[in-house]
Coordinates of C-alpha atoms in Angstrom, one line a residue:
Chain B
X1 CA 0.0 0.0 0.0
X2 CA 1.6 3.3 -0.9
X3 CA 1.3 6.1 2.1
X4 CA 3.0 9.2 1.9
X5 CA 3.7 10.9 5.4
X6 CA 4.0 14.5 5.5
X7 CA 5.4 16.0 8.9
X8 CA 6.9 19.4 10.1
X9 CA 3.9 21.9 9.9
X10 CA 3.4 24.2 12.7
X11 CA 2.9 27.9 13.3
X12 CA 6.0 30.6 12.4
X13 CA 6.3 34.0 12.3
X14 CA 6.4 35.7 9.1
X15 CA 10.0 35.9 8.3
X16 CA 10.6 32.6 9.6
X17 CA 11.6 29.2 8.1
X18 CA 9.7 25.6 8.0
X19 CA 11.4 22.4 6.4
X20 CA 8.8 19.7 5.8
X21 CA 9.4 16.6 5.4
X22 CA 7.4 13.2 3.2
X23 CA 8.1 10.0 4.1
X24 CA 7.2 7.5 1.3
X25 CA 6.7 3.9 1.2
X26 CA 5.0 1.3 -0.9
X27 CA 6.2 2.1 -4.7
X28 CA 10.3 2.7 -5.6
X29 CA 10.2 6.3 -4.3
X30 CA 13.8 7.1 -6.6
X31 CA 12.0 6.2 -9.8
X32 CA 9.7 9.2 -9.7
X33 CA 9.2 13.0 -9.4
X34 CA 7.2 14.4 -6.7
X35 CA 6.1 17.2 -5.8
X36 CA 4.4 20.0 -3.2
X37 CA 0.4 21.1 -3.3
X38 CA -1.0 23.5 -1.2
X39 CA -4.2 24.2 -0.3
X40 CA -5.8 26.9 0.9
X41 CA -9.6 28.0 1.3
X42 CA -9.3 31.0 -0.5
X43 CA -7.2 29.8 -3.2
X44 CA -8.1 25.5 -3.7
X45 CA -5.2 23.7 -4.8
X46 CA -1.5 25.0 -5.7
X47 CA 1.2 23.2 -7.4
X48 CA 3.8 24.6 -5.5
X49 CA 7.4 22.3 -6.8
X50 CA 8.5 19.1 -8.1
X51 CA 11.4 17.7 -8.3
X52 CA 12.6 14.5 -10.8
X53 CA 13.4 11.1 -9.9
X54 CA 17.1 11.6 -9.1
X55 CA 16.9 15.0 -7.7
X56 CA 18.3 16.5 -10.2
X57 CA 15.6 18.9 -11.7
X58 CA 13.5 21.4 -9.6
X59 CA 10.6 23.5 -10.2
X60 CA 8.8 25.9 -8.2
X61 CA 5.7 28.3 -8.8
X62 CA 6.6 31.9 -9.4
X63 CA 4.9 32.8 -5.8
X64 CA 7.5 30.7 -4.0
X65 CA 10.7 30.8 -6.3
X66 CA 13.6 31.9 -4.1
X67 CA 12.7 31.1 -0.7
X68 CA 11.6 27.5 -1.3
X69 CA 14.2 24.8 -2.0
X70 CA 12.7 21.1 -2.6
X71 CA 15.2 18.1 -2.1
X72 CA 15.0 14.6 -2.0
X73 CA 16.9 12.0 -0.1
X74 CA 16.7 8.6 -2.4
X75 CA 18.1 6.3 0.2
X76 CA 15.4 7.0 2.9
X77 CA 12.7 7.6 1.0
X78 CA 12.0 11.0 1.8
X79 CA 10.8 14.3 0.6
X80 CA 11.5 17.6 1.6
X81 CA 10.7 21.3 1.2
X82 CA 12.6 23.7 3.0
X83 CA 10.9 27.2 3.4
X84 CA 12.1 30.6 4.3
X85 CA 10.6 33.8 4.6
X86 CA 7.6 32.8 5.0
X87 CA 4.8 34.9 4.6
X88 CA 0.9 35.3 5.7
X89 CA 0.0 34.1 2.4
X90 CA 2.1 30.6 2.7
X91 CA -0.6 29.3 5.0
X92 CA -2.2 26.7 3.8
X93 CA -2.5 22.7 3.9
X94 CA 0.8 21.4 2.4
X95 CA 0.6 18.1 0.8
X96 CA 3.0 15.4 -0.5
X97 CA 2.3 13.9 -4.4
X98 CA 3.5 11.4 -6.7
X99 CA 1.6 13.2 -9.8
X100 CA 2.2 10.3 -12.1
X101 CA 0.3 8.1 -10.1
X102 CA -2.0 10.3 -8.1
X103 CA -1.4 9.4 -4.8
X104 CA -1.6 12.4 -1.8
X105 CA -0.4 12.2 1.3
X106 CA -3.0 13.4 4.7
X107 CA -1.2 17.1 4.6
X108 CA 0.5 18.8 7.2
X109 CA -0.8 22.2 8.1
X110 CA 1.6 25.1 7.6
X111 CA 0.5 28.6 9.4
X112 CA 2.1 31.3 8.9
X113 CA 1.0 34.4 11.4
X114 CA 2.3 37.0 14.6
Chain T
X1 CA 0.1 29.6 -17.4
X2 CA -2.6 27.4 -18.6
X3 CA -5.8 28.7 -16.8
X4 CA -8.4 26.2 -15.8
X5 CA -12.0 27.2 -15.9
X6 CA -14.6 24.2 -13.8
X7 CA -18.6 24.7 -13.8
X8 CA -20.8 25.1 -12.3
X9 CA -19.0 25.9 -9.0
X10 CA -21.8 24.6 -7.2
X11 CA -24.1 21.4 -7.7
X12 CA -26.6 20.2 -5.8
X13 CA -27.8 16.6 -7.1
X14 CA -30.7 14.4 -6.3
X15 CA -29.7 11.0 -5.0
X16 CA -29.7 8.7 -8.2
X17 CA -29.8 11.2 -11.0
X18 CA -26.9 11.9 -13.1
X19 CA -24.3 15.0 -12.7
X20 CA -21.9 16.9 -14.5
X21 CA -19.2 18.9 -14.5
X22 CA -17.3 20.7 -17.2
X23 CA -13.4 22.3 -17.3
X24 CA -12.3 24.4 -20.3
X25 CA -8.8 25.1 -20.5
X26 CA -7.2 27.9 -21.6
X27 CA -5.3 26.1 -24.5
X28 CA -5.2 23.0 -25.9
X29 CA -4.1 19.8 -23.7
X30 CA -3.1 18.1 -26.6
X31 CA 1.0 17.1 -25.2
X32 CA 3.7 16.6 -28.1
X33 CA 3.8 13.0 -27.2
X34 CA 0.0 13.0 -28.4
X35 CA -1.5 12.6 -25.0
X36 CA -3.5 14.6 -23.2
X37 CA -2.8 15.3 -19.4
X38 CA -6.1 16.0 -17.9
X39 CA -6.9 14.3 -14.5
X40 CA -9.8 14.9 -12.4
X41 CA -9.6 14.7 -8.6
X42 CA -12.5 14.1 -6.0
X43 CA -11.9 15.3 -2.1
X44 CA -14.4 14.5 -0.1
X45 CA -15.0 16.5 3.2
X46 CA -11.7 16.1 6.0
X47 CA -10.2 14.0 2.9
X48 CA -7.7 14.5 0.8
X49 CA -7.8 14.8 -2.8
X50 CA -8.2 11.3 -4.6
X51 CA -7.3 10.9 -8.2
X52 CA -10.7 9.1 -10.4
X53 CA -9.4 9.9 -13.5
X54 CA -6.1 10.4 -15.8
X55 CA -5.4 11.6 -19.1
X56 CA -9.4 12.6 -19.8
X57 CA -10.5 9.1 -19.9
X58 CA -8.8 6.6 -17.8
X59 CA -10.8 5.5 -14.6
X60 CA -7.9 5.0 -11.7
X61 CA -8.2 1.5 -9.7
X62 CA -11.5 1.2 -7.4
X63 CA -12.9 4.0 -8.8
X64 CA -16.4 3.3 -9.6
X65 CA -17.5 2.5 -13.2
X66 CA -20.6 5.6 -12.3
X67 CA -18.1 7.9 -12.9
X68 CA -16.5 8.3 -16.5
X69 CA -13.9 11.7 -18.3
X70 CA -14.4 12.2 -21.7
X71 CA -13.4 15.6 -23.9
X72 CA -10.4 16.8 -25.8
X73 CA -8.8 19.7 -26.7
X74 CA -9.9 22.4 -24.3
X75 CA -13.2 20.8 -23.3
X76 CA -13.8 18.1 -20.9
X77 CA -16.5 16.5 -19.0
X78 CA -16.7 14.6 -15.9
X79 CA -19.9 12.3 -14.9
X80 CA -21.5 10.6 -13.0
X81 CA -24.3 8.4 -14.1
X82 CA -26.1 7.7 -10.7
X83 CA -25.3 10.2 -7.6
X84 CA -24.5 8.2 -4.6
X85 CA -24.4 9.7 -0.7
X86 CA -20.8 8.6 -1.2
X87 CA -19.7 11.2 -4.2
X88 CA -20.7 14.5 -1.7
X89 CA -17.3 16.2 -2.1
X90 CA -15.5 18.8 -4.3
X91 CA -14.1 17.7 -7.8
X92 CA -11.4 19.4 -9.2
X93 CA -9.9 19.3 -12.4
X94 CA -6.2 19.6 -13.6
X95 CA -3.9 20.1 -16.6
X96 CA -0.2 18.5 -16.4
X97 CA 0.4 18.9 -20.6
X98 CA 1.9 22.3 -20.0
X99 CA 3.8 22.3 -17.1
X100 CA 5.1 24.3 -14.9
X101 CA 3.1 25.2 -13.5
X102 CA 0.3 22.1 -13.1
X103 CA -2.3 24.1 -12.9
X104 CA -5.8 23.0 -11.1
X105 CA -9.6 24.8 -11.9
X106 CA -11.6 26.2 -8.9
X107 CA -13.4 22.9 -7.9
X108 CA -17.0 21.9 -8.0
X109 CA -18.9 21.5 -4.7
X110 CA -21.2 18.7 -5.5
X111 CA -23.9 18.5 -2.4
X112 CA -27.5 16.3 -2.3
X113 CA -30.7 17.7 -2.7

């Protein structure tokens, strides 16, 4: 059964910096890209970056380029996304995707406030 | 950016009866390797988004054979033939021929009558 297991949401200060984290298991997580959604009520759903299969690639939506880095560690599975200057606008439900396939992860909530 | 354009925004369906949604895109889907990368996407409430259907027409595993993509080009459909308790949710559609960005249309808030 694939699962993807997003962690390291919480509440930050605007300025501040987040790195979340998806652990992957049940398909051969170095085969394929992945990427970030976000979601947010006003907005619905973001792509926000992808990365390729052996990390070498990145991609990120104009309203994140430069203070979002996505990264990829093959040998344990997991996904990252480290964010800086963070801003009110960043809050939102951050999931964890395999596009190709279609699979989500449950989200980890990312808020972003004084 | 390839815009995404979903209606209606809002539908309320009697149990049983048939439903559907529609997404326009901007520009063509049509991909250079002759596909065409249009998925649709149902979340139901406190879920979170579950893929029912890749490149317009392609039902994904377990997804029931009620629900069915069809279009081409800039137009495409989603239905279901026979609303069930079970499809209350919001459906989104989303383009991944021109990316990036993937790009995804508002949603469609499907409720019963």
């Amino acid at each position: 059964e694939v699962q993807l297991l997003e962690s390291g949401g919480g509440l930050v200060q605007p300025g501040g910096s987040l790195r979340l984290s998806c652990a992957a298991s049940g398909f051969t997580f170095s085969n394929y890209a992945m990427s970030w959604v976000r979601q947010t009520a006003g907005k619905g759903l973001e792509w926000v970056s992808s990365i390729s299969d052996s990390g070498g690639d990145t991609y990120y939506a104009d309203s994140v380029k430069g203070r979002f880095t996505i990264s990829r560690d093959n040998s344990k599975n997991t996904l990252y996304v480290q964010m800086n200057s963070l801003r009110a606008e960043d809050t939102a439900l951050y999931y964890c995707v395999n596009i190709d396939w279609g699979y989500w992860g449950q989200g980890t909530l990312v808020t972003v406030s004084s | 950016d390839v815009v995404m354009t979903q209606s209606p925004l809002s539908l309320p369906v009697t149990l049983g009866q048939p439903a559907s949604i529609s997404c326009r895109s901007s520009q063509s889907l049509v991909y250079s390797d002759g596909n065409t990368y249009l998925n649709w996407f149902q979340q139901r409430p406190g879920q979170s988004p579950r893929r029912l259907i890749y490149k317009v027409s392609n039902r994904d595993s377990g997804v029931p054979a009620r629900f069915s993509g069809s279009g081409s080009g800039t137009d495409f459909t989603l239905k279901i033939s026979r609303v069930e308790a079970e499809d209350v949710g919001v459906y989104y559609c989303m383009q991944g021929s021109h990316w990036p960005p993937y790009t995804f249309g508002q949603g469609t808030k499907l409720e019963i009558k």
